[in-house]
Every structure is written in structure tokens, then in C-alpha cells.
PDB file of C-alpha atoms in Angstrom:
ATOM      1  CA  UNK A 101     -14.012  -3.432  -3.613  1.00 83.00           C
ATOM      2  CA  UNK A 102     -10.887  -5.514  -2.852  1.00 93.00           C
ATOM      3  CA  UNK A 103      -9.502  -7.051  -6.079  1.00 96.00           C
ATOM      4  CA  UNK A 104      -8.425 -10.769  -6.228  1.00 97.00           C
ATOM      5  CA  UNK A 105      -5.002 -12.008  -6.296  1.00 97.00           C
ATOM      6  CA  UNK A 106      -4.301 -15.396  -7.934  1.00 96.00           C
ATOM      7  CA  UNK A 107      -2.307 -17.951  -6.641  1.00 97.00           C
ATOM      8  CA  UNK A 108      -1.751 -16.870  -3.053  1.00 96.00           C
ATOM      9  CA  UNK A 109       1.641 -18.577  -2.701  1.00 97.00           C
ATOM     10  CA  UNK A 110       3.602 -19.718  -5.139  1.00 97.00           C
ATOM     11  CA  UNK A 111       7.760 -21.474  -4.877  1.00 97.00           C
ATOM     12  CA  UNK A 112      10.172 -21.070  -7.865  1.00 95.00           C
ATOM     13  CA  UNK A 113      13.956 -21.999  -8.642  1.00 97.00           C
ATOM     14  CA  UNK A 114      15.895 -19.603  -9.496  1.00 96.00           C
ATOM     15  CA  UNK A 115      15.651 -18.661 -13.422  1.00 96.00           C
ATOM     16  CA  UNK A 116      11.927 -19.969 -13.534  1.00 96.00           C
ATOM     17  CA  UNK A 117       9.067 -17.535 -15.086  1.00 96.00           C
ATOM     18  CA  UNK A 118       5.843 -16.531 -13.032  1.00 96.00           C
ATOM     19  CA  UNK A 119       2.811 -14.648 -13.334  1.00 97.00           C
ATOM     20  CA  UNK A 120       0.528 -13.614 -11.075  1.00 98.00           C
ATOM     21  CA  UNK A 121      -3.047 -12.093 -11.836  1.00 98.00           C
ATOM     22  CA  UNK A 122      -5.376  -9.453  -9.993  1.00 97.00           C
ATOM     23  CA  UNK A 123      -9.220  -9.062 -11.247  1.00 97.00           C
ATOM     24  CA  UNK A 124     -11.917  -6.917  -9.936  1.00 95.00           C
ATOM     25  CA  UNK A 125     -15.395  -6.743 -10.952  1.00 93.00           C
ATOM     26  CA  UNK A 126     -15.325  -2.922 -11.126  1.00 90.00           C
ATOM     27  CA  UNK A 127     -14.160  -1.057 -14.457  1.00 91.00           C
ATOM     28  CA  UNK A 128     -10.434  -0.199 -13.410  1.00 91.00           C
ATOM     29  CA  UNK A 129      -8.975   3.061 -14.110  1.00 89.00           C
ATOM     30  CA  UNK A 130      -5.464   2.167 -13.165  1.00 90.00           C
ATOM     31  CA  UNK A 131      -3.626  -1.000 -11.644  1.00 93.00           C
ATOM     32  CA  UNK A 132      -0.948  -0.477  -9.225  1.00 94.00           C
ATOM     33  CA  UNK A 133       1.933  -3.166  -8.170  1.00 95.00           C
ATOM     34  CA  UNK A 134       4.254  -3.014  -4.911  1.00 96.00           C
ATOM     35  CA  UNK A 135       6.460  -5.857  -3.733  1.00 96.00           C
ATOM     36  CA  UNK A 136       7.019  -5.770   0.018  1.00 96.00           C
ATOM     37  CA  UNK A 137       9.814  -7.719   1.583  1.00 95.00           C
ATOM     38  CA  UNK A 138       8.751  -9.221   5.216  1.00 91.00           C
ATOM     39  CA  UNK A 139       9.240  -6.491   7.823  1.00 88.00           C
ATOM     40  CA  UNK A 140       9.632  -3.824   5.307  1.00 92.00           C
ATOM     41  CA  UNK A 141       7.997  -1.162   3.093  1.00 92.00           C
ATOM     42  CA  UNK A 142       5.690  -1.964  -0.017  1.00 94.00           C
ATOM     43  CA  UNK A 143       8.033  -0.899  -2.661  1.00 94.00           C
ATOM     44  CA  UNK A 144       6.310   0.622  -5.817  1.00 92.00           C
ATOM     45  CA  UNK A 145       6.579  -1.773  -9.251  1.00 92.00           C
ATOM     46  CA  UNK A 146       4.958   0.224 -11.609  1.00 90.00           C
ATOM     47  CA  UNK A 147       1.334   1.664 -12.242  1.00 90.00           C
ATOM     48  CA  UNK A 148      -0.948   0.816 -15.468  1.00 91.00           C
ATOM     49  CA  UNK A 149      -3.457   2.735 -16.953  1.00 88.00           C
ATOM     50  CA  UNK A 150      -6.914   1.817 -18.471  1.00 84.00           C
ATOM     51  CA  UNK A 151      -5.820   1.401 -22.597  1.00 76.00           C
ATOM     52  CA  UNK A 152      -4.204  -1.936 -21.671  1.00 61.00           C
ATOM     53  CA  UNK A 153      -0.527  -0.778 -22.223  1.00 66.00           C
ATOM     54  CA  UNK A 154       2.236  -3.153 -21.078  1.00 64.00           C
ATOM     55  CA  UNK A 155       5.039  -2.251 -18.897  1.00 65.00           C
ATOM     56  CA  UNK A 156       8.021  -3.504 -18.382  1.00 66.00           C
ATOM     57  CA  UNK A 157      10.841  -2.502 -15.075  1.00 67.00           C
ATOM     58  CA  UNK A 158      13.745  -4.932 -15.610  1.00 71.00           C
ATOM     59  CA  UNK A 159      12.785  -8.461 -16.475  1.00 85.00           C
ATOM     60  CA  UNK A 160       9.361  -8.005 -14.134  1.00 91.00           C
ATOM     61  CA  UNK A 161       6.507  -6.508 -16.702  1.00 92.00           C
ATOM     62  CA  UNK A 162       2.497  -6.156 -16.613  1.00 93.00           C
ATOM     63  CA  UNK A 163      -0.351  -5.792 -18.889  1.00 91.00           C
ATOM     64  CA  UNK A 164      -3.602  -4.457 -18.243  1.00 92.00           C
ATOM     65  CA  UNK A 165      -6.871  -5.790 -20.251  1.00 90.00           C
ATOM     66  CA  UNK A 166      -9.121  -2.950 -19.250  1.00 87.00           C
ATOM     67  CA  UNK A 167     -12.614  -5.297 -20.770  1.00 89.00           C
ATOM     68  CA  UNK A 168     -11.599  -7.821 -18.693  1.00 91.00           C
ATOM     69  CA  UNK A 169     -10.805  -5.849 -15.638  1.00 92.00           C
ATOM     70  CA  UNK A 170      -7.518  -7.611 -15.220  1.00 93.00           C
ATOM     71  CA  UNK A 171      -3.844  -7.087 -14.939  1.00 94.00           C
ATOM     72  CA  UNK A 172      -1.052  -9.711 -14.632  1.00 95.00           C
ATOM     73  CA  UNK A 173       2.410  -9.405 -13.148  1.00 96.00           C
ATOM     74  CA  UNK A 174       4.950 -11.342 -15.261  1.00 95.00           C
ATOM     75  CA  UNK A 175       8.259 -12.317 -13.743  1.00 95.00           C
ATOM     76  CA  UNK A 176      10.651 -13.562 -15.617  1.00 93.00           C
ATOM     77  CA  UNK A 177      14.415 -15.686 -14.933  1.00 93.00           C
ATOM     78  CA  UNK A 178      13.450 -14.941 -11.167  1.00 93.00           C
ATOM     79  CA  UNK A 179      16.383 -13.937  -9.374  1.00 94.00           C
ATOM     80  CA  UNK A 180      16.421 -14.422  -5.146  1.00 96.00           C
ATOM     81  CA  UNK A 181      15.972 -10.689  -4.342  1.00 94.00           C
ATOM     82  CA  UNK A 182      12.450 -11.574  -5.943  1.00 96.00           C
ATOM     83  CA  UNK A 183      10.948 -13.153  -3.097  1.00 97.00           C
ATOM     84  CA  UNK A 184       8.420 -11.398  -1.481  1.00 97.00           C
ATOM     85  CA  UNK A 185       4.735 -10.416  -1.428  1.00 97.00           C
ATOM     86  CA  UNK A 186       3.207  -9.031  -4.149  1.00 98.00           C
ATOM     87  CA  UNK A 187      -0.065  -6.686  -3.809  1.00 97.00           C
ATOM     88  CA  UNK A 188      -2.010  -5.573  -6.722  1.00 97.00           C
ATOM     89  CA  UNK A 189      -3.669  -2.299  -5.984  1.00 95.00           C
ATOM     90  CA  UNK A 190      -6.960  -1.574  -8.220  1.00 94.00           C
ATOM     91  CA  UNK A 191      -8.327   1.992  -8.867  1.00 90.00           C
ATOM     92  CA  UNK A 192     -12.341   2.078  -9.755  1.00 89.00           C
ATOM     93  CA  UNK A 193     -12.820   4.132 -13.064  1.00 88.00           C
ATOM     94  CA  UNK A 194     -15.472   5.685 -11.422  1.00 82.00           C
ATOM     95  CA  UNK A 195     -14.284   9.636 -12.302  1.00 74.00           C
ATOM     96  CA  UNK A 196     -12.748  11.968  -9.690  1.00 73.00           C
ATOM     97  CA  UNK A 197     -10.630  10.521  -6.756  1.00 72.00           C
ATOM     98  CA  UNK A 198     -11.163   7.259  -6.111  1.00 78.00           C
ATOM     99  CA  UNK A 199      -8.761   5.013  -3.120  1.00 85.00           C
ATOM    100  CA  UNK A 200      -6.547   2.610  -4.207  1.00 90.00           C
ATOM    101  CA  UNK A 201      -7.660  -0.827  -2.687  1.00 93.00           C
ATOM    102  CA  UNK A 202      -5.395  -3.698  -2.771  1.00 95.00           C
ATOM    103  CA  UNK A 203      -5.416  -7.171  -2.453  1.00 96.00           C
ATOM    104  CA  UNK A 204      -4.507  -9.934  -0.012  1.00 96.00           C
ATOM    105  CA  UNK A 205      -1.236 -10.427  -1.639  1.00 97.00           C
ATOM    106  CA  UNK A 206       0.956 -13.208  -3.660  1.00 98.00           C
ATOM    107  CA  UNK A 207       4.065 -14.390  -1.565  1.00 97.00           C
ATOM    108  CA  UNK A 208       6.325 -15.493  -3.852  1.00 97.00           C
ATOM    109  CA  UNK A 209       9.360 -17.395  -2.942  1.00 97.00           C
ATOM    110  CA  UNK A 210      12.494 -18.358  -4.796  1.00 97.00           C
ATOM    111  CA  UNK A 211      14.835 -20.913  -4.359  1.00 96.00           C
ATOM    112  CA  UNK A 212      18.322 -21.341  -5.402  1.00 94.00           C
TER     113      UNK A 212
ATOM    114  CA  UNK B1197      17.028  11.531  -0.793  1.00 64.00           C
ATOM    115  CA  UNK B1198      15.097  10.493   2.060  1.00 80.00           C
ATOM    116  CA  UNK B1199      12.283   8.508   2.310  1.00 93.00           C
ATOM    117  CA  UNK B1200       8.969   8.645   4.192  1.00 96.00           C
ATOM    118  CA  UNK B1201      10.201   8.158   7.888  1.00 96.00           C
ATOM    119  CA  UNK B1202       7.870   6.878  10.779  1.00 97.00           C
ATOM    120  CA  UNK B1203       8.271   6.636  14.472  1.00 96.00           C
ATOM    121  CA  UNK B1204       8.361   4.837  16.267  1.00 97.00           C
ATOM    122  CA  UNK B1205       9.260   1.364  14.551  1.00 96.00           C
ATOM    123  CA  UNK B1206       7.701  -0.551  17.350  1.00 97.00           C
ATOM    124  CA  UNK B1207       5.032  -0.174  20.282  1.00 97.00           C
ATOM    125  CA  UNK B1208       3.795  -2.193  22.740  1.00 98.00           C
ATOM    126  CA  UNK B1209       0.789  -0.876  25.187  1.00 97.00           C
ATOM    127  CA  UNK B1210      -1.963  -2.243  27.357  1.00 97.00           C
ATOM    128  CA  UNK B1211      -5.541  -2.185  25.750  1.00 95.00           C
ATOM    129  CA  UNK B1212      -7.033   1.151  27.127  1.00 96.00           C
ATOM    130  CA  UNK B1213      -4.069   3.153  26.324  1.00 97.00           C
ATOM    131  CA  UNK B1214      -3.398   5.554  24.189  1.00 97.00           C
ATOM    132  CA  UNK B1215      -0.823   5.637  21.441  1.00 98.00           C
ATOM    133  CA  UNK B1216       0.532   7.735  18.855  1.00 98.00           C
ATOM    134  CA  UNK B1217       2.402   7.059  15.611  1.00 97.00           C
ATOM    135  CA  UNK B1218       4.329  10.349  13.342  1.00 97.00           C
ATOM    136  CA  UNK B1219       4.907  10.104  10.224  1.00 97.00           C
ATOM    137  CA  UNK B1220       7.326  12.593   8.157  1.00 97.00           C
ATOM    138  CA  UNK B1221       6.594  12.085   4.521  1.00 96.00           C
ATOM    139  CA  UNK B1222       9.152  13.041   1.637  1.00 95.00           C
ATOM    140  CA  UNK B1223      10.158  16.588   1.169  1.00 93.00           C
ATOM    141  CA  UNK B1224       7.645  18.010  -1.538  1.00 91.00           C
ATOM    142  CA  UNK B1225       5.223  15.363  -1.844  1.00 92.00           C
ATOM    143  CA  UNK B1226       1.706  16.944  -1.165  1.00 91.00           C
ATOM    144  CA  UNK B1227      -0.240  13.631  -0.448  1.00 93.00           C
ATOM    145  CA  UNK B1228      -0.298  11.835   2.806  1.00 95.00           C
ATOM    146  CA  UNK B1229      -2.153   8.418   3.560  1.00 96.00           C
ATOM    147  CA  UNK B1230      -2.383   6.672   6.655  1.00 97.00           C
ATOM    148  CA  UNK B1231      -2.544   2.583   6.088  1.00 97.00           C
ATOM    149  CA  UNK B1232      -3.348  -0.151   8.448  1.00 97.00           C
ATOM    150  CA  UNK B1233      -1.945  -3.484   7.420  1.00 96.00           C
ATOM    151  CA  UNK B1234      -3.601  -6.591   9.601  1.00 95.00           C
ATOM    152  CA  UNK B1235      -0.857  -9.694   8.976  1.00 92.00           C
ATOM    153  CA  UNK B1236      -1.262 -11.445   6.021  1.00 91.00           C
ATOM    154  CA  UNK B1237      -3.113  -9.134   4.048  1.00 94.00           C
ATOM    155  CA  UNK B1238      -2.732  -6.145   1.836  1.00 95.00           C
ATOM    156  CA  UNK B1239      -2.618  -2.238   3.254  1.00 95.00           C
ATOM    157  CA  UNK B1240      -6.036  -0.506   3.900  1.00 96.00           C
ATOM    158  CA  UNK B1241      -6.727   3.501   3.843  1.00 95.00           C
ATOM    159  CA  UNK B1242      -7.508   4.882   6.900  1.00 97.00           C
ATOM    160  CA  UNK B1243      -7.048   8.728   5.430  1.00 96.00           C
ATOM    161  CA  UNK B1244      -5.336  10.675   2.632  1.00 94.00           C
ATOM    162  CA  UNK B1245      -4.586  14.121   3.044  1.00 93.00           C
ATOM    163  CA  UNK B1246      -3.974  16.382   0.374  1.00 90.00           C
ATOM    164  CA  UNK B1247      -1.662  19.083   2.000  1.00 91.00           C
ATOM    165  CA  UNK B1248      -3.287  19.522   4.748  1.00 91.00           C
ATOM    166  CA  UNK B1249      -6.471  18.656   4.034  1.00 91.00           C
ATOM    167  CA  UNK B1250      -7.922  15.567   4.930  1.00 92.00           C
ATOM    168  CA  UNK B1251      -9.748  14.338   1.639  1.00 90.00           C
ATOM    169  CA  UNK B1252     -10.851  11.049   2.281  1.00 90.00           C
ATOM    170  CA  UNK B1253     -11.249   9.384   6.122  1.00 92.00           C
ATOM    171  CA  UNK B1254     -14.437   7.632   5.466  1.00 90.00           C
ATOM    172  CA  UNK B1255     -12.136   4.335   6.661  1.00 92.00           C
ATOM    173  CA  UNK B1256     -10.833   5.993   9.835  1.00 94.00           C
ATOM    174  CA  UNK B1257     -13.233   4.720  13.231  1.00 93.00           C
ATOM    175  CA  UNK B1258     -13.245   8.238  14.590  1.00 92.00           C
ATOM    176  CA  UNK B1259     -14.583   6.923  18.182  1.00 95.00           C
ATOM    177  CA  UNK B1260     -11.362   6.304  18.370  1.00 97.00           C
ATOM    178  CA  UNK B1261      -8.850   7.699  15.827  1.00 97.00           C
ATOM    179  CA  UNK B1262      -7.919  10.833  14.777  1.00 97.00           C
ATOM    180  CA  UNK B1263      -5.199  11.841  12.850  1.00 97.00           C
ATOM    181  CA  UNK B1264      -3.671  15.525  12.096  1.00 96.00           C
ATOM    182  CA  UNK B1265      -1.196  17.230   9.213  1.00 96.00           C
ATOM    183  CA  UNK B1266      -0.460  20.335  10.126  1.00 84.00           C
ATOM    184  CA  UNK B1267       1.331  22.326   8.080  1.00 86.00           C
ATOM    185  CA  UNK B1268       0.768  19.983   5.021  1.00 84.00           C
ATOM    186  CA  UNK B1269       3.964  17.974   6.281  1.00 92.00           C
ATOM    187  CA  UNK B1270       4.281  15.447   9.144  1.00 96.00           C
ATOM    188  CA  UNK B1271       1.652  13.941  10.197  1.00 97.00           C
ATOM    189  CA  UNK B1272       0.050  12.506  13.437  1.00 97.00           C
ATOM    190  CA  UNK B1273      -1.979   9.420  13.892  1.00 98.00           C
ATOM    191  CA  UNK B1274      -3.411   8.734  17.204  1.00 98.00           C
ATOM    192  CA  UNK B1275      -5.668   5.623  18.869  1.00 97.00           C
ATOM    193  CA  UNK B1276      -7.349   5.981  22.065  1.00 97.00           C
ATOM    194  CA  UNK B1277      -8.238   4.068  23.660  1.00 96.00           C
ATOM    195  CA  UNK B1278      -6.389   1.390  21.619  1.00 96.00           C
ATOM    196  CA  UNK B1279      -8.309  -2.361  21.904  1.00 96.00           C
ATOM    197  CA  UNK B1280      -6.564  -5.677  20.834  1.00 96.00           C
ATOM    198  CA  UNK B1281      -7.594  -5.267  17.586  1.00 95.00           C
ATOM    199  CA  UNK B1282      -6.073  -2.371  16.843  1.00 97.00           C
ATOM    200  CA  UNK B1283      -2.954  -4.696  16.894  1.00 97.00           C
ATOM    201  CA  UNK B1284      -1.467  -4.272  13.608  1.00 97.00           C
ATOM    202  CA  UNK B1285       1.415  -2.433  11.289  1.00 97.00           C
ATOM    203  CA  UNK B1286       0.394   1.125  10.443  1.00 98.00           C
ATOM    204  CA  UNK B1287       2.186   2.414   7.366  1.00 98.00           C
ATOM    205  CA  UNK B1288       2.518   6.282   5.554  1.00 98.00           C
ATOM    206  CA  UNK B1289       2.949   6.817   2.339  1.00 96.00           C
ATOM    207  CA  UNK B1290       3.219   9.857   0.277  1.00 95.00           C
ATOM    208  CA  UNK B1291       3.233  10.539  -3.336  1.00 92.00           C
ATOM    209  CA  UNK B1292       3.157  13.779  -5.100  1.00 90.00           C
ATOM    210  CA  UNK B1293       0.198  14.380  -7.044  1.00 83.00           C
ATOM    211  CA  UNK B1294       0.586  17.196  -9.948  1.00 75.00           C
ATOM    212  CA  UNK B1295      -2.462  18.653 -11.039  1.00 64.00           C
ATOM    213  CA  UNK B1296      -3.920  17.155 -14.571  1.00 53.00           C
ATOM    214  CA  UNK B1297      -1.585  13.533 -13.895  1.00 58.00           C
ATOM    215  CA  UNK B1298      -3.173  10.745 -13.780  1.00 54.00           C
ATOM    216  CA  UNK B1299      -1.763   8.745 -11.729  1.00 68.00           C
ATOM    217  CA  UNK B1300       0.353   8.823  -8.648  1.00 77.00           C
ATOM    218  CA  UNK B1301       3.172   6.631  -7.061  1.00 86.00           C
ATOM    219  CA  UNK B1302       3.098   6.136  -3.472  1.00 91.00           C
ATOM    220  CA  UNK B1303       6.129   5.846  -1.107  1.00 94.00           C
ATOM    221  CA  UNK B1304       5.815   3.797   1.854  1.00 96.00           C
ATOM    222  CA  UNK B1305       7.650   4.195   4.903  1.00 96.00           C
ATOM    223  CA  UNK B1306       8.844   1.470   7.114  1.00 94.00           C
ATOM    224  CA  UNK B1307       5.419   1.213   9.729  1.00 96.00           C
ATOM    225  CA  UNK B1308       4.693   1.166  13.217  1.00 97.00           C
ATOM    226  CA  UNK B1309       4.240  -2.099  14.638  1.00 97.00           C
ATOM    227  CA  UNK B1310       1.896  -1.991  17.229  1.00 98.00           C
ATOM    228  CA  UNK B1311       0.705  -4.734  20.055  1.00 97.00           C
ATOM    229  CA  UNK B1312      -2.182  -3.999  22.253  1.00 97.00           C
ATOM    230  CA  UNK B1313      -2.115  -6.299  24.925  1.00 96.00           C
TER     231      UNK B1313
END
């Protein structure tokens, strides 16, 4: 089932924070975030696992709250090269393989 | 090193024709998935292979697709006929999945652009 991604859109100025969220209403085993410039590749963010660890790539970082069956992305002092679309990627803690399924997306744009 | 590379970047056919995208994943990486992305929204499986194995196509409409890895490396995907809803971007990715991880980082290559007309 196709997690939701909250807000859809969102604008900054440069230096401002943001976070965007992803919930399903399936117990996750592992949360996955790619940022994908327009025209390009989804490029890999990082990947959380059910325990609700926190990880952190540069001044972007996630959690994971495993009873809630969310994760949020957390950008912080945007920069420009942050615009972009963000996809949240959700797999079902269901044992075994189980697909990846991602959401509609967060564009997020910065401006100077 | 080199990422997942696709071919070709951009197609352009009438609806009835056939089309085929190749996909060369990176060197090593034992997992292969074929996504369709419709505009505006996130990627969705069509198929993962593992090597060449194809573990999961319950997504793929096989009237009408089929895809191929033979070898365990590149990879084939091919629509036919196409329709004008097939009009979309179809990405790879690959990831390398070592037995007992649990989890695995996909690579996406560029996609395939394609307009059915």
C-alpha cells in the first residue's frame, strides 16, 4: 500500500528548516528516502530500520517511530542544491521479501 | 565507478508499436528492478530480478510486457504493442543484496522517456 507524503509542495529561503513526513497504515520494516532532481535519477538519502533509530547524511536527517508507522525527513539550513522531489519509500514488515512502494512525492523548492 | 546506464534516454513511437528499453546495471550488483514512473508521482515496480531470476513481476501487464536478464546482468524491457498509456519514464535500478542484510540501497539510472502517440 502506497504510503502518504505530507505537504506535497512546500517553498523555503535559503537557510530555513523543513520536514516532511511519510505514514502508512501497514507495520513498516524499513523506510527508504531518495531525492530526485527534475529529469534525473532518484538519488538514495538513506534507509531506516524498524527500532526507530535516527539518521543523519549532512545536515538532512530522519527518524523512524516504528508504533506509529511513520518516518520524517528533516532538512535543515536548506541550501539550493536541495530543491527537488522527495519520495519516501515504505517496506511492509510482513517477513520475507516484500517491494518497496513509494509515495507521490514532496517537491521542495528553495529560494535564495 | 559507473552507474546504472539505460538506453535509450528518449523514445517516441506510434501506439501499436513496439519498443524496447536496456538497462546495464552496476558491475556486481545482483538485483535488478524495472520502474515505471507516470509524471508527478513516485516510481512503481514492474519486476525485480535477483540475478537472473525474476522474483517478483506480479506488477508487470504481461499481455503486453515482458522483460529478460540474461546472464544476471543487463537487462531487457520490452512493450508491445505499446498504447498511450504506456507513456511514461521507465527507470532501473540495482542494488546489491548480501545474504543475511537487511536492507538494500537501490541505484537508479537516468530512465527512458517514452511517448506513445
Amino acid at each position: 500500500q502506497q504510503p502518504v507524503q505530507s505537504p506535497q509542495a512546500v517553498i523555503l529561503r535559503e537557510g530555513e528548516d523543513a520536514v516532511i513526513n511519510c505514514s502508512s497504515s501497514k507495520a513498516l520494516y524499513s523506510v527508504h528516502w531518495y531525492r530526485q532532481k527534475h529529469g534525473e535519477a532518484p538519488v538514495f538519502l538513506m534507509i531506516l530500520l524498524k527500532g526507530g533509530e535516527q539518521k543523519g547524511h549532512e545536515k538532512i536527517s530522519a527518524s523512524f517511530n516504528e508504533k506509529k508507522q511513520q518516518s520524517s525527513l528533516y532538512l535543515t539550513a536548506s541550501q539550493l542544491s536541495y530543491s527537488g522531489t522527495y519520495f519516501c519509500g515504505t517496506e511492509p514488515d510482513s517477513g520475507g521479501y516484500q517491494k518497496v512502494t513509494f509515495g507521490i512525492g514532496t517537491k521542495l523548492q528553495v529560494i535564495p | 565507478e559507473a552507474g546504472v546506464v539505460q538506453s535509450p534516454r528518449y523514445k517516441i513511437i506510434e501506439k501499436k508499436q513496439p519498443v524496447a528499453f536496456w538497462c546495464n546495471p552496476i558491475s556486481g550488483h545482483n538485483t535488478l528492478y524495472w520502474y515505471l514512473q507516470n509524471l508527478g508521482q513516485g516510481p512503481e515496480l514492474l519486476i525485480r530480478y535477483e540475478n537472473e531470476e525474476a522474483v517478483d513481476d506480479s506488477q508487470l501487464p504481461k499481455d503486453r510486457f515482458s522483460a529478460e536478464r540474461l546472464k544476471g546482468v543487463d537487462s531487457t524491457l520490452k512493450i508491445q504493442p505499446a498504447e498511450l498509456g504506456d507513456s511514461a519514464v521507465y527507470l532501473c535500478a540495482s542494488s546489491l543484496d548480501i545474504t543475511g542484510a537487511s536492507y538494500n540501497e537501490q541505484f537508479f539510472g537516468p530512465g527512458t522517456r517514452l511517448t506513445v502517440l
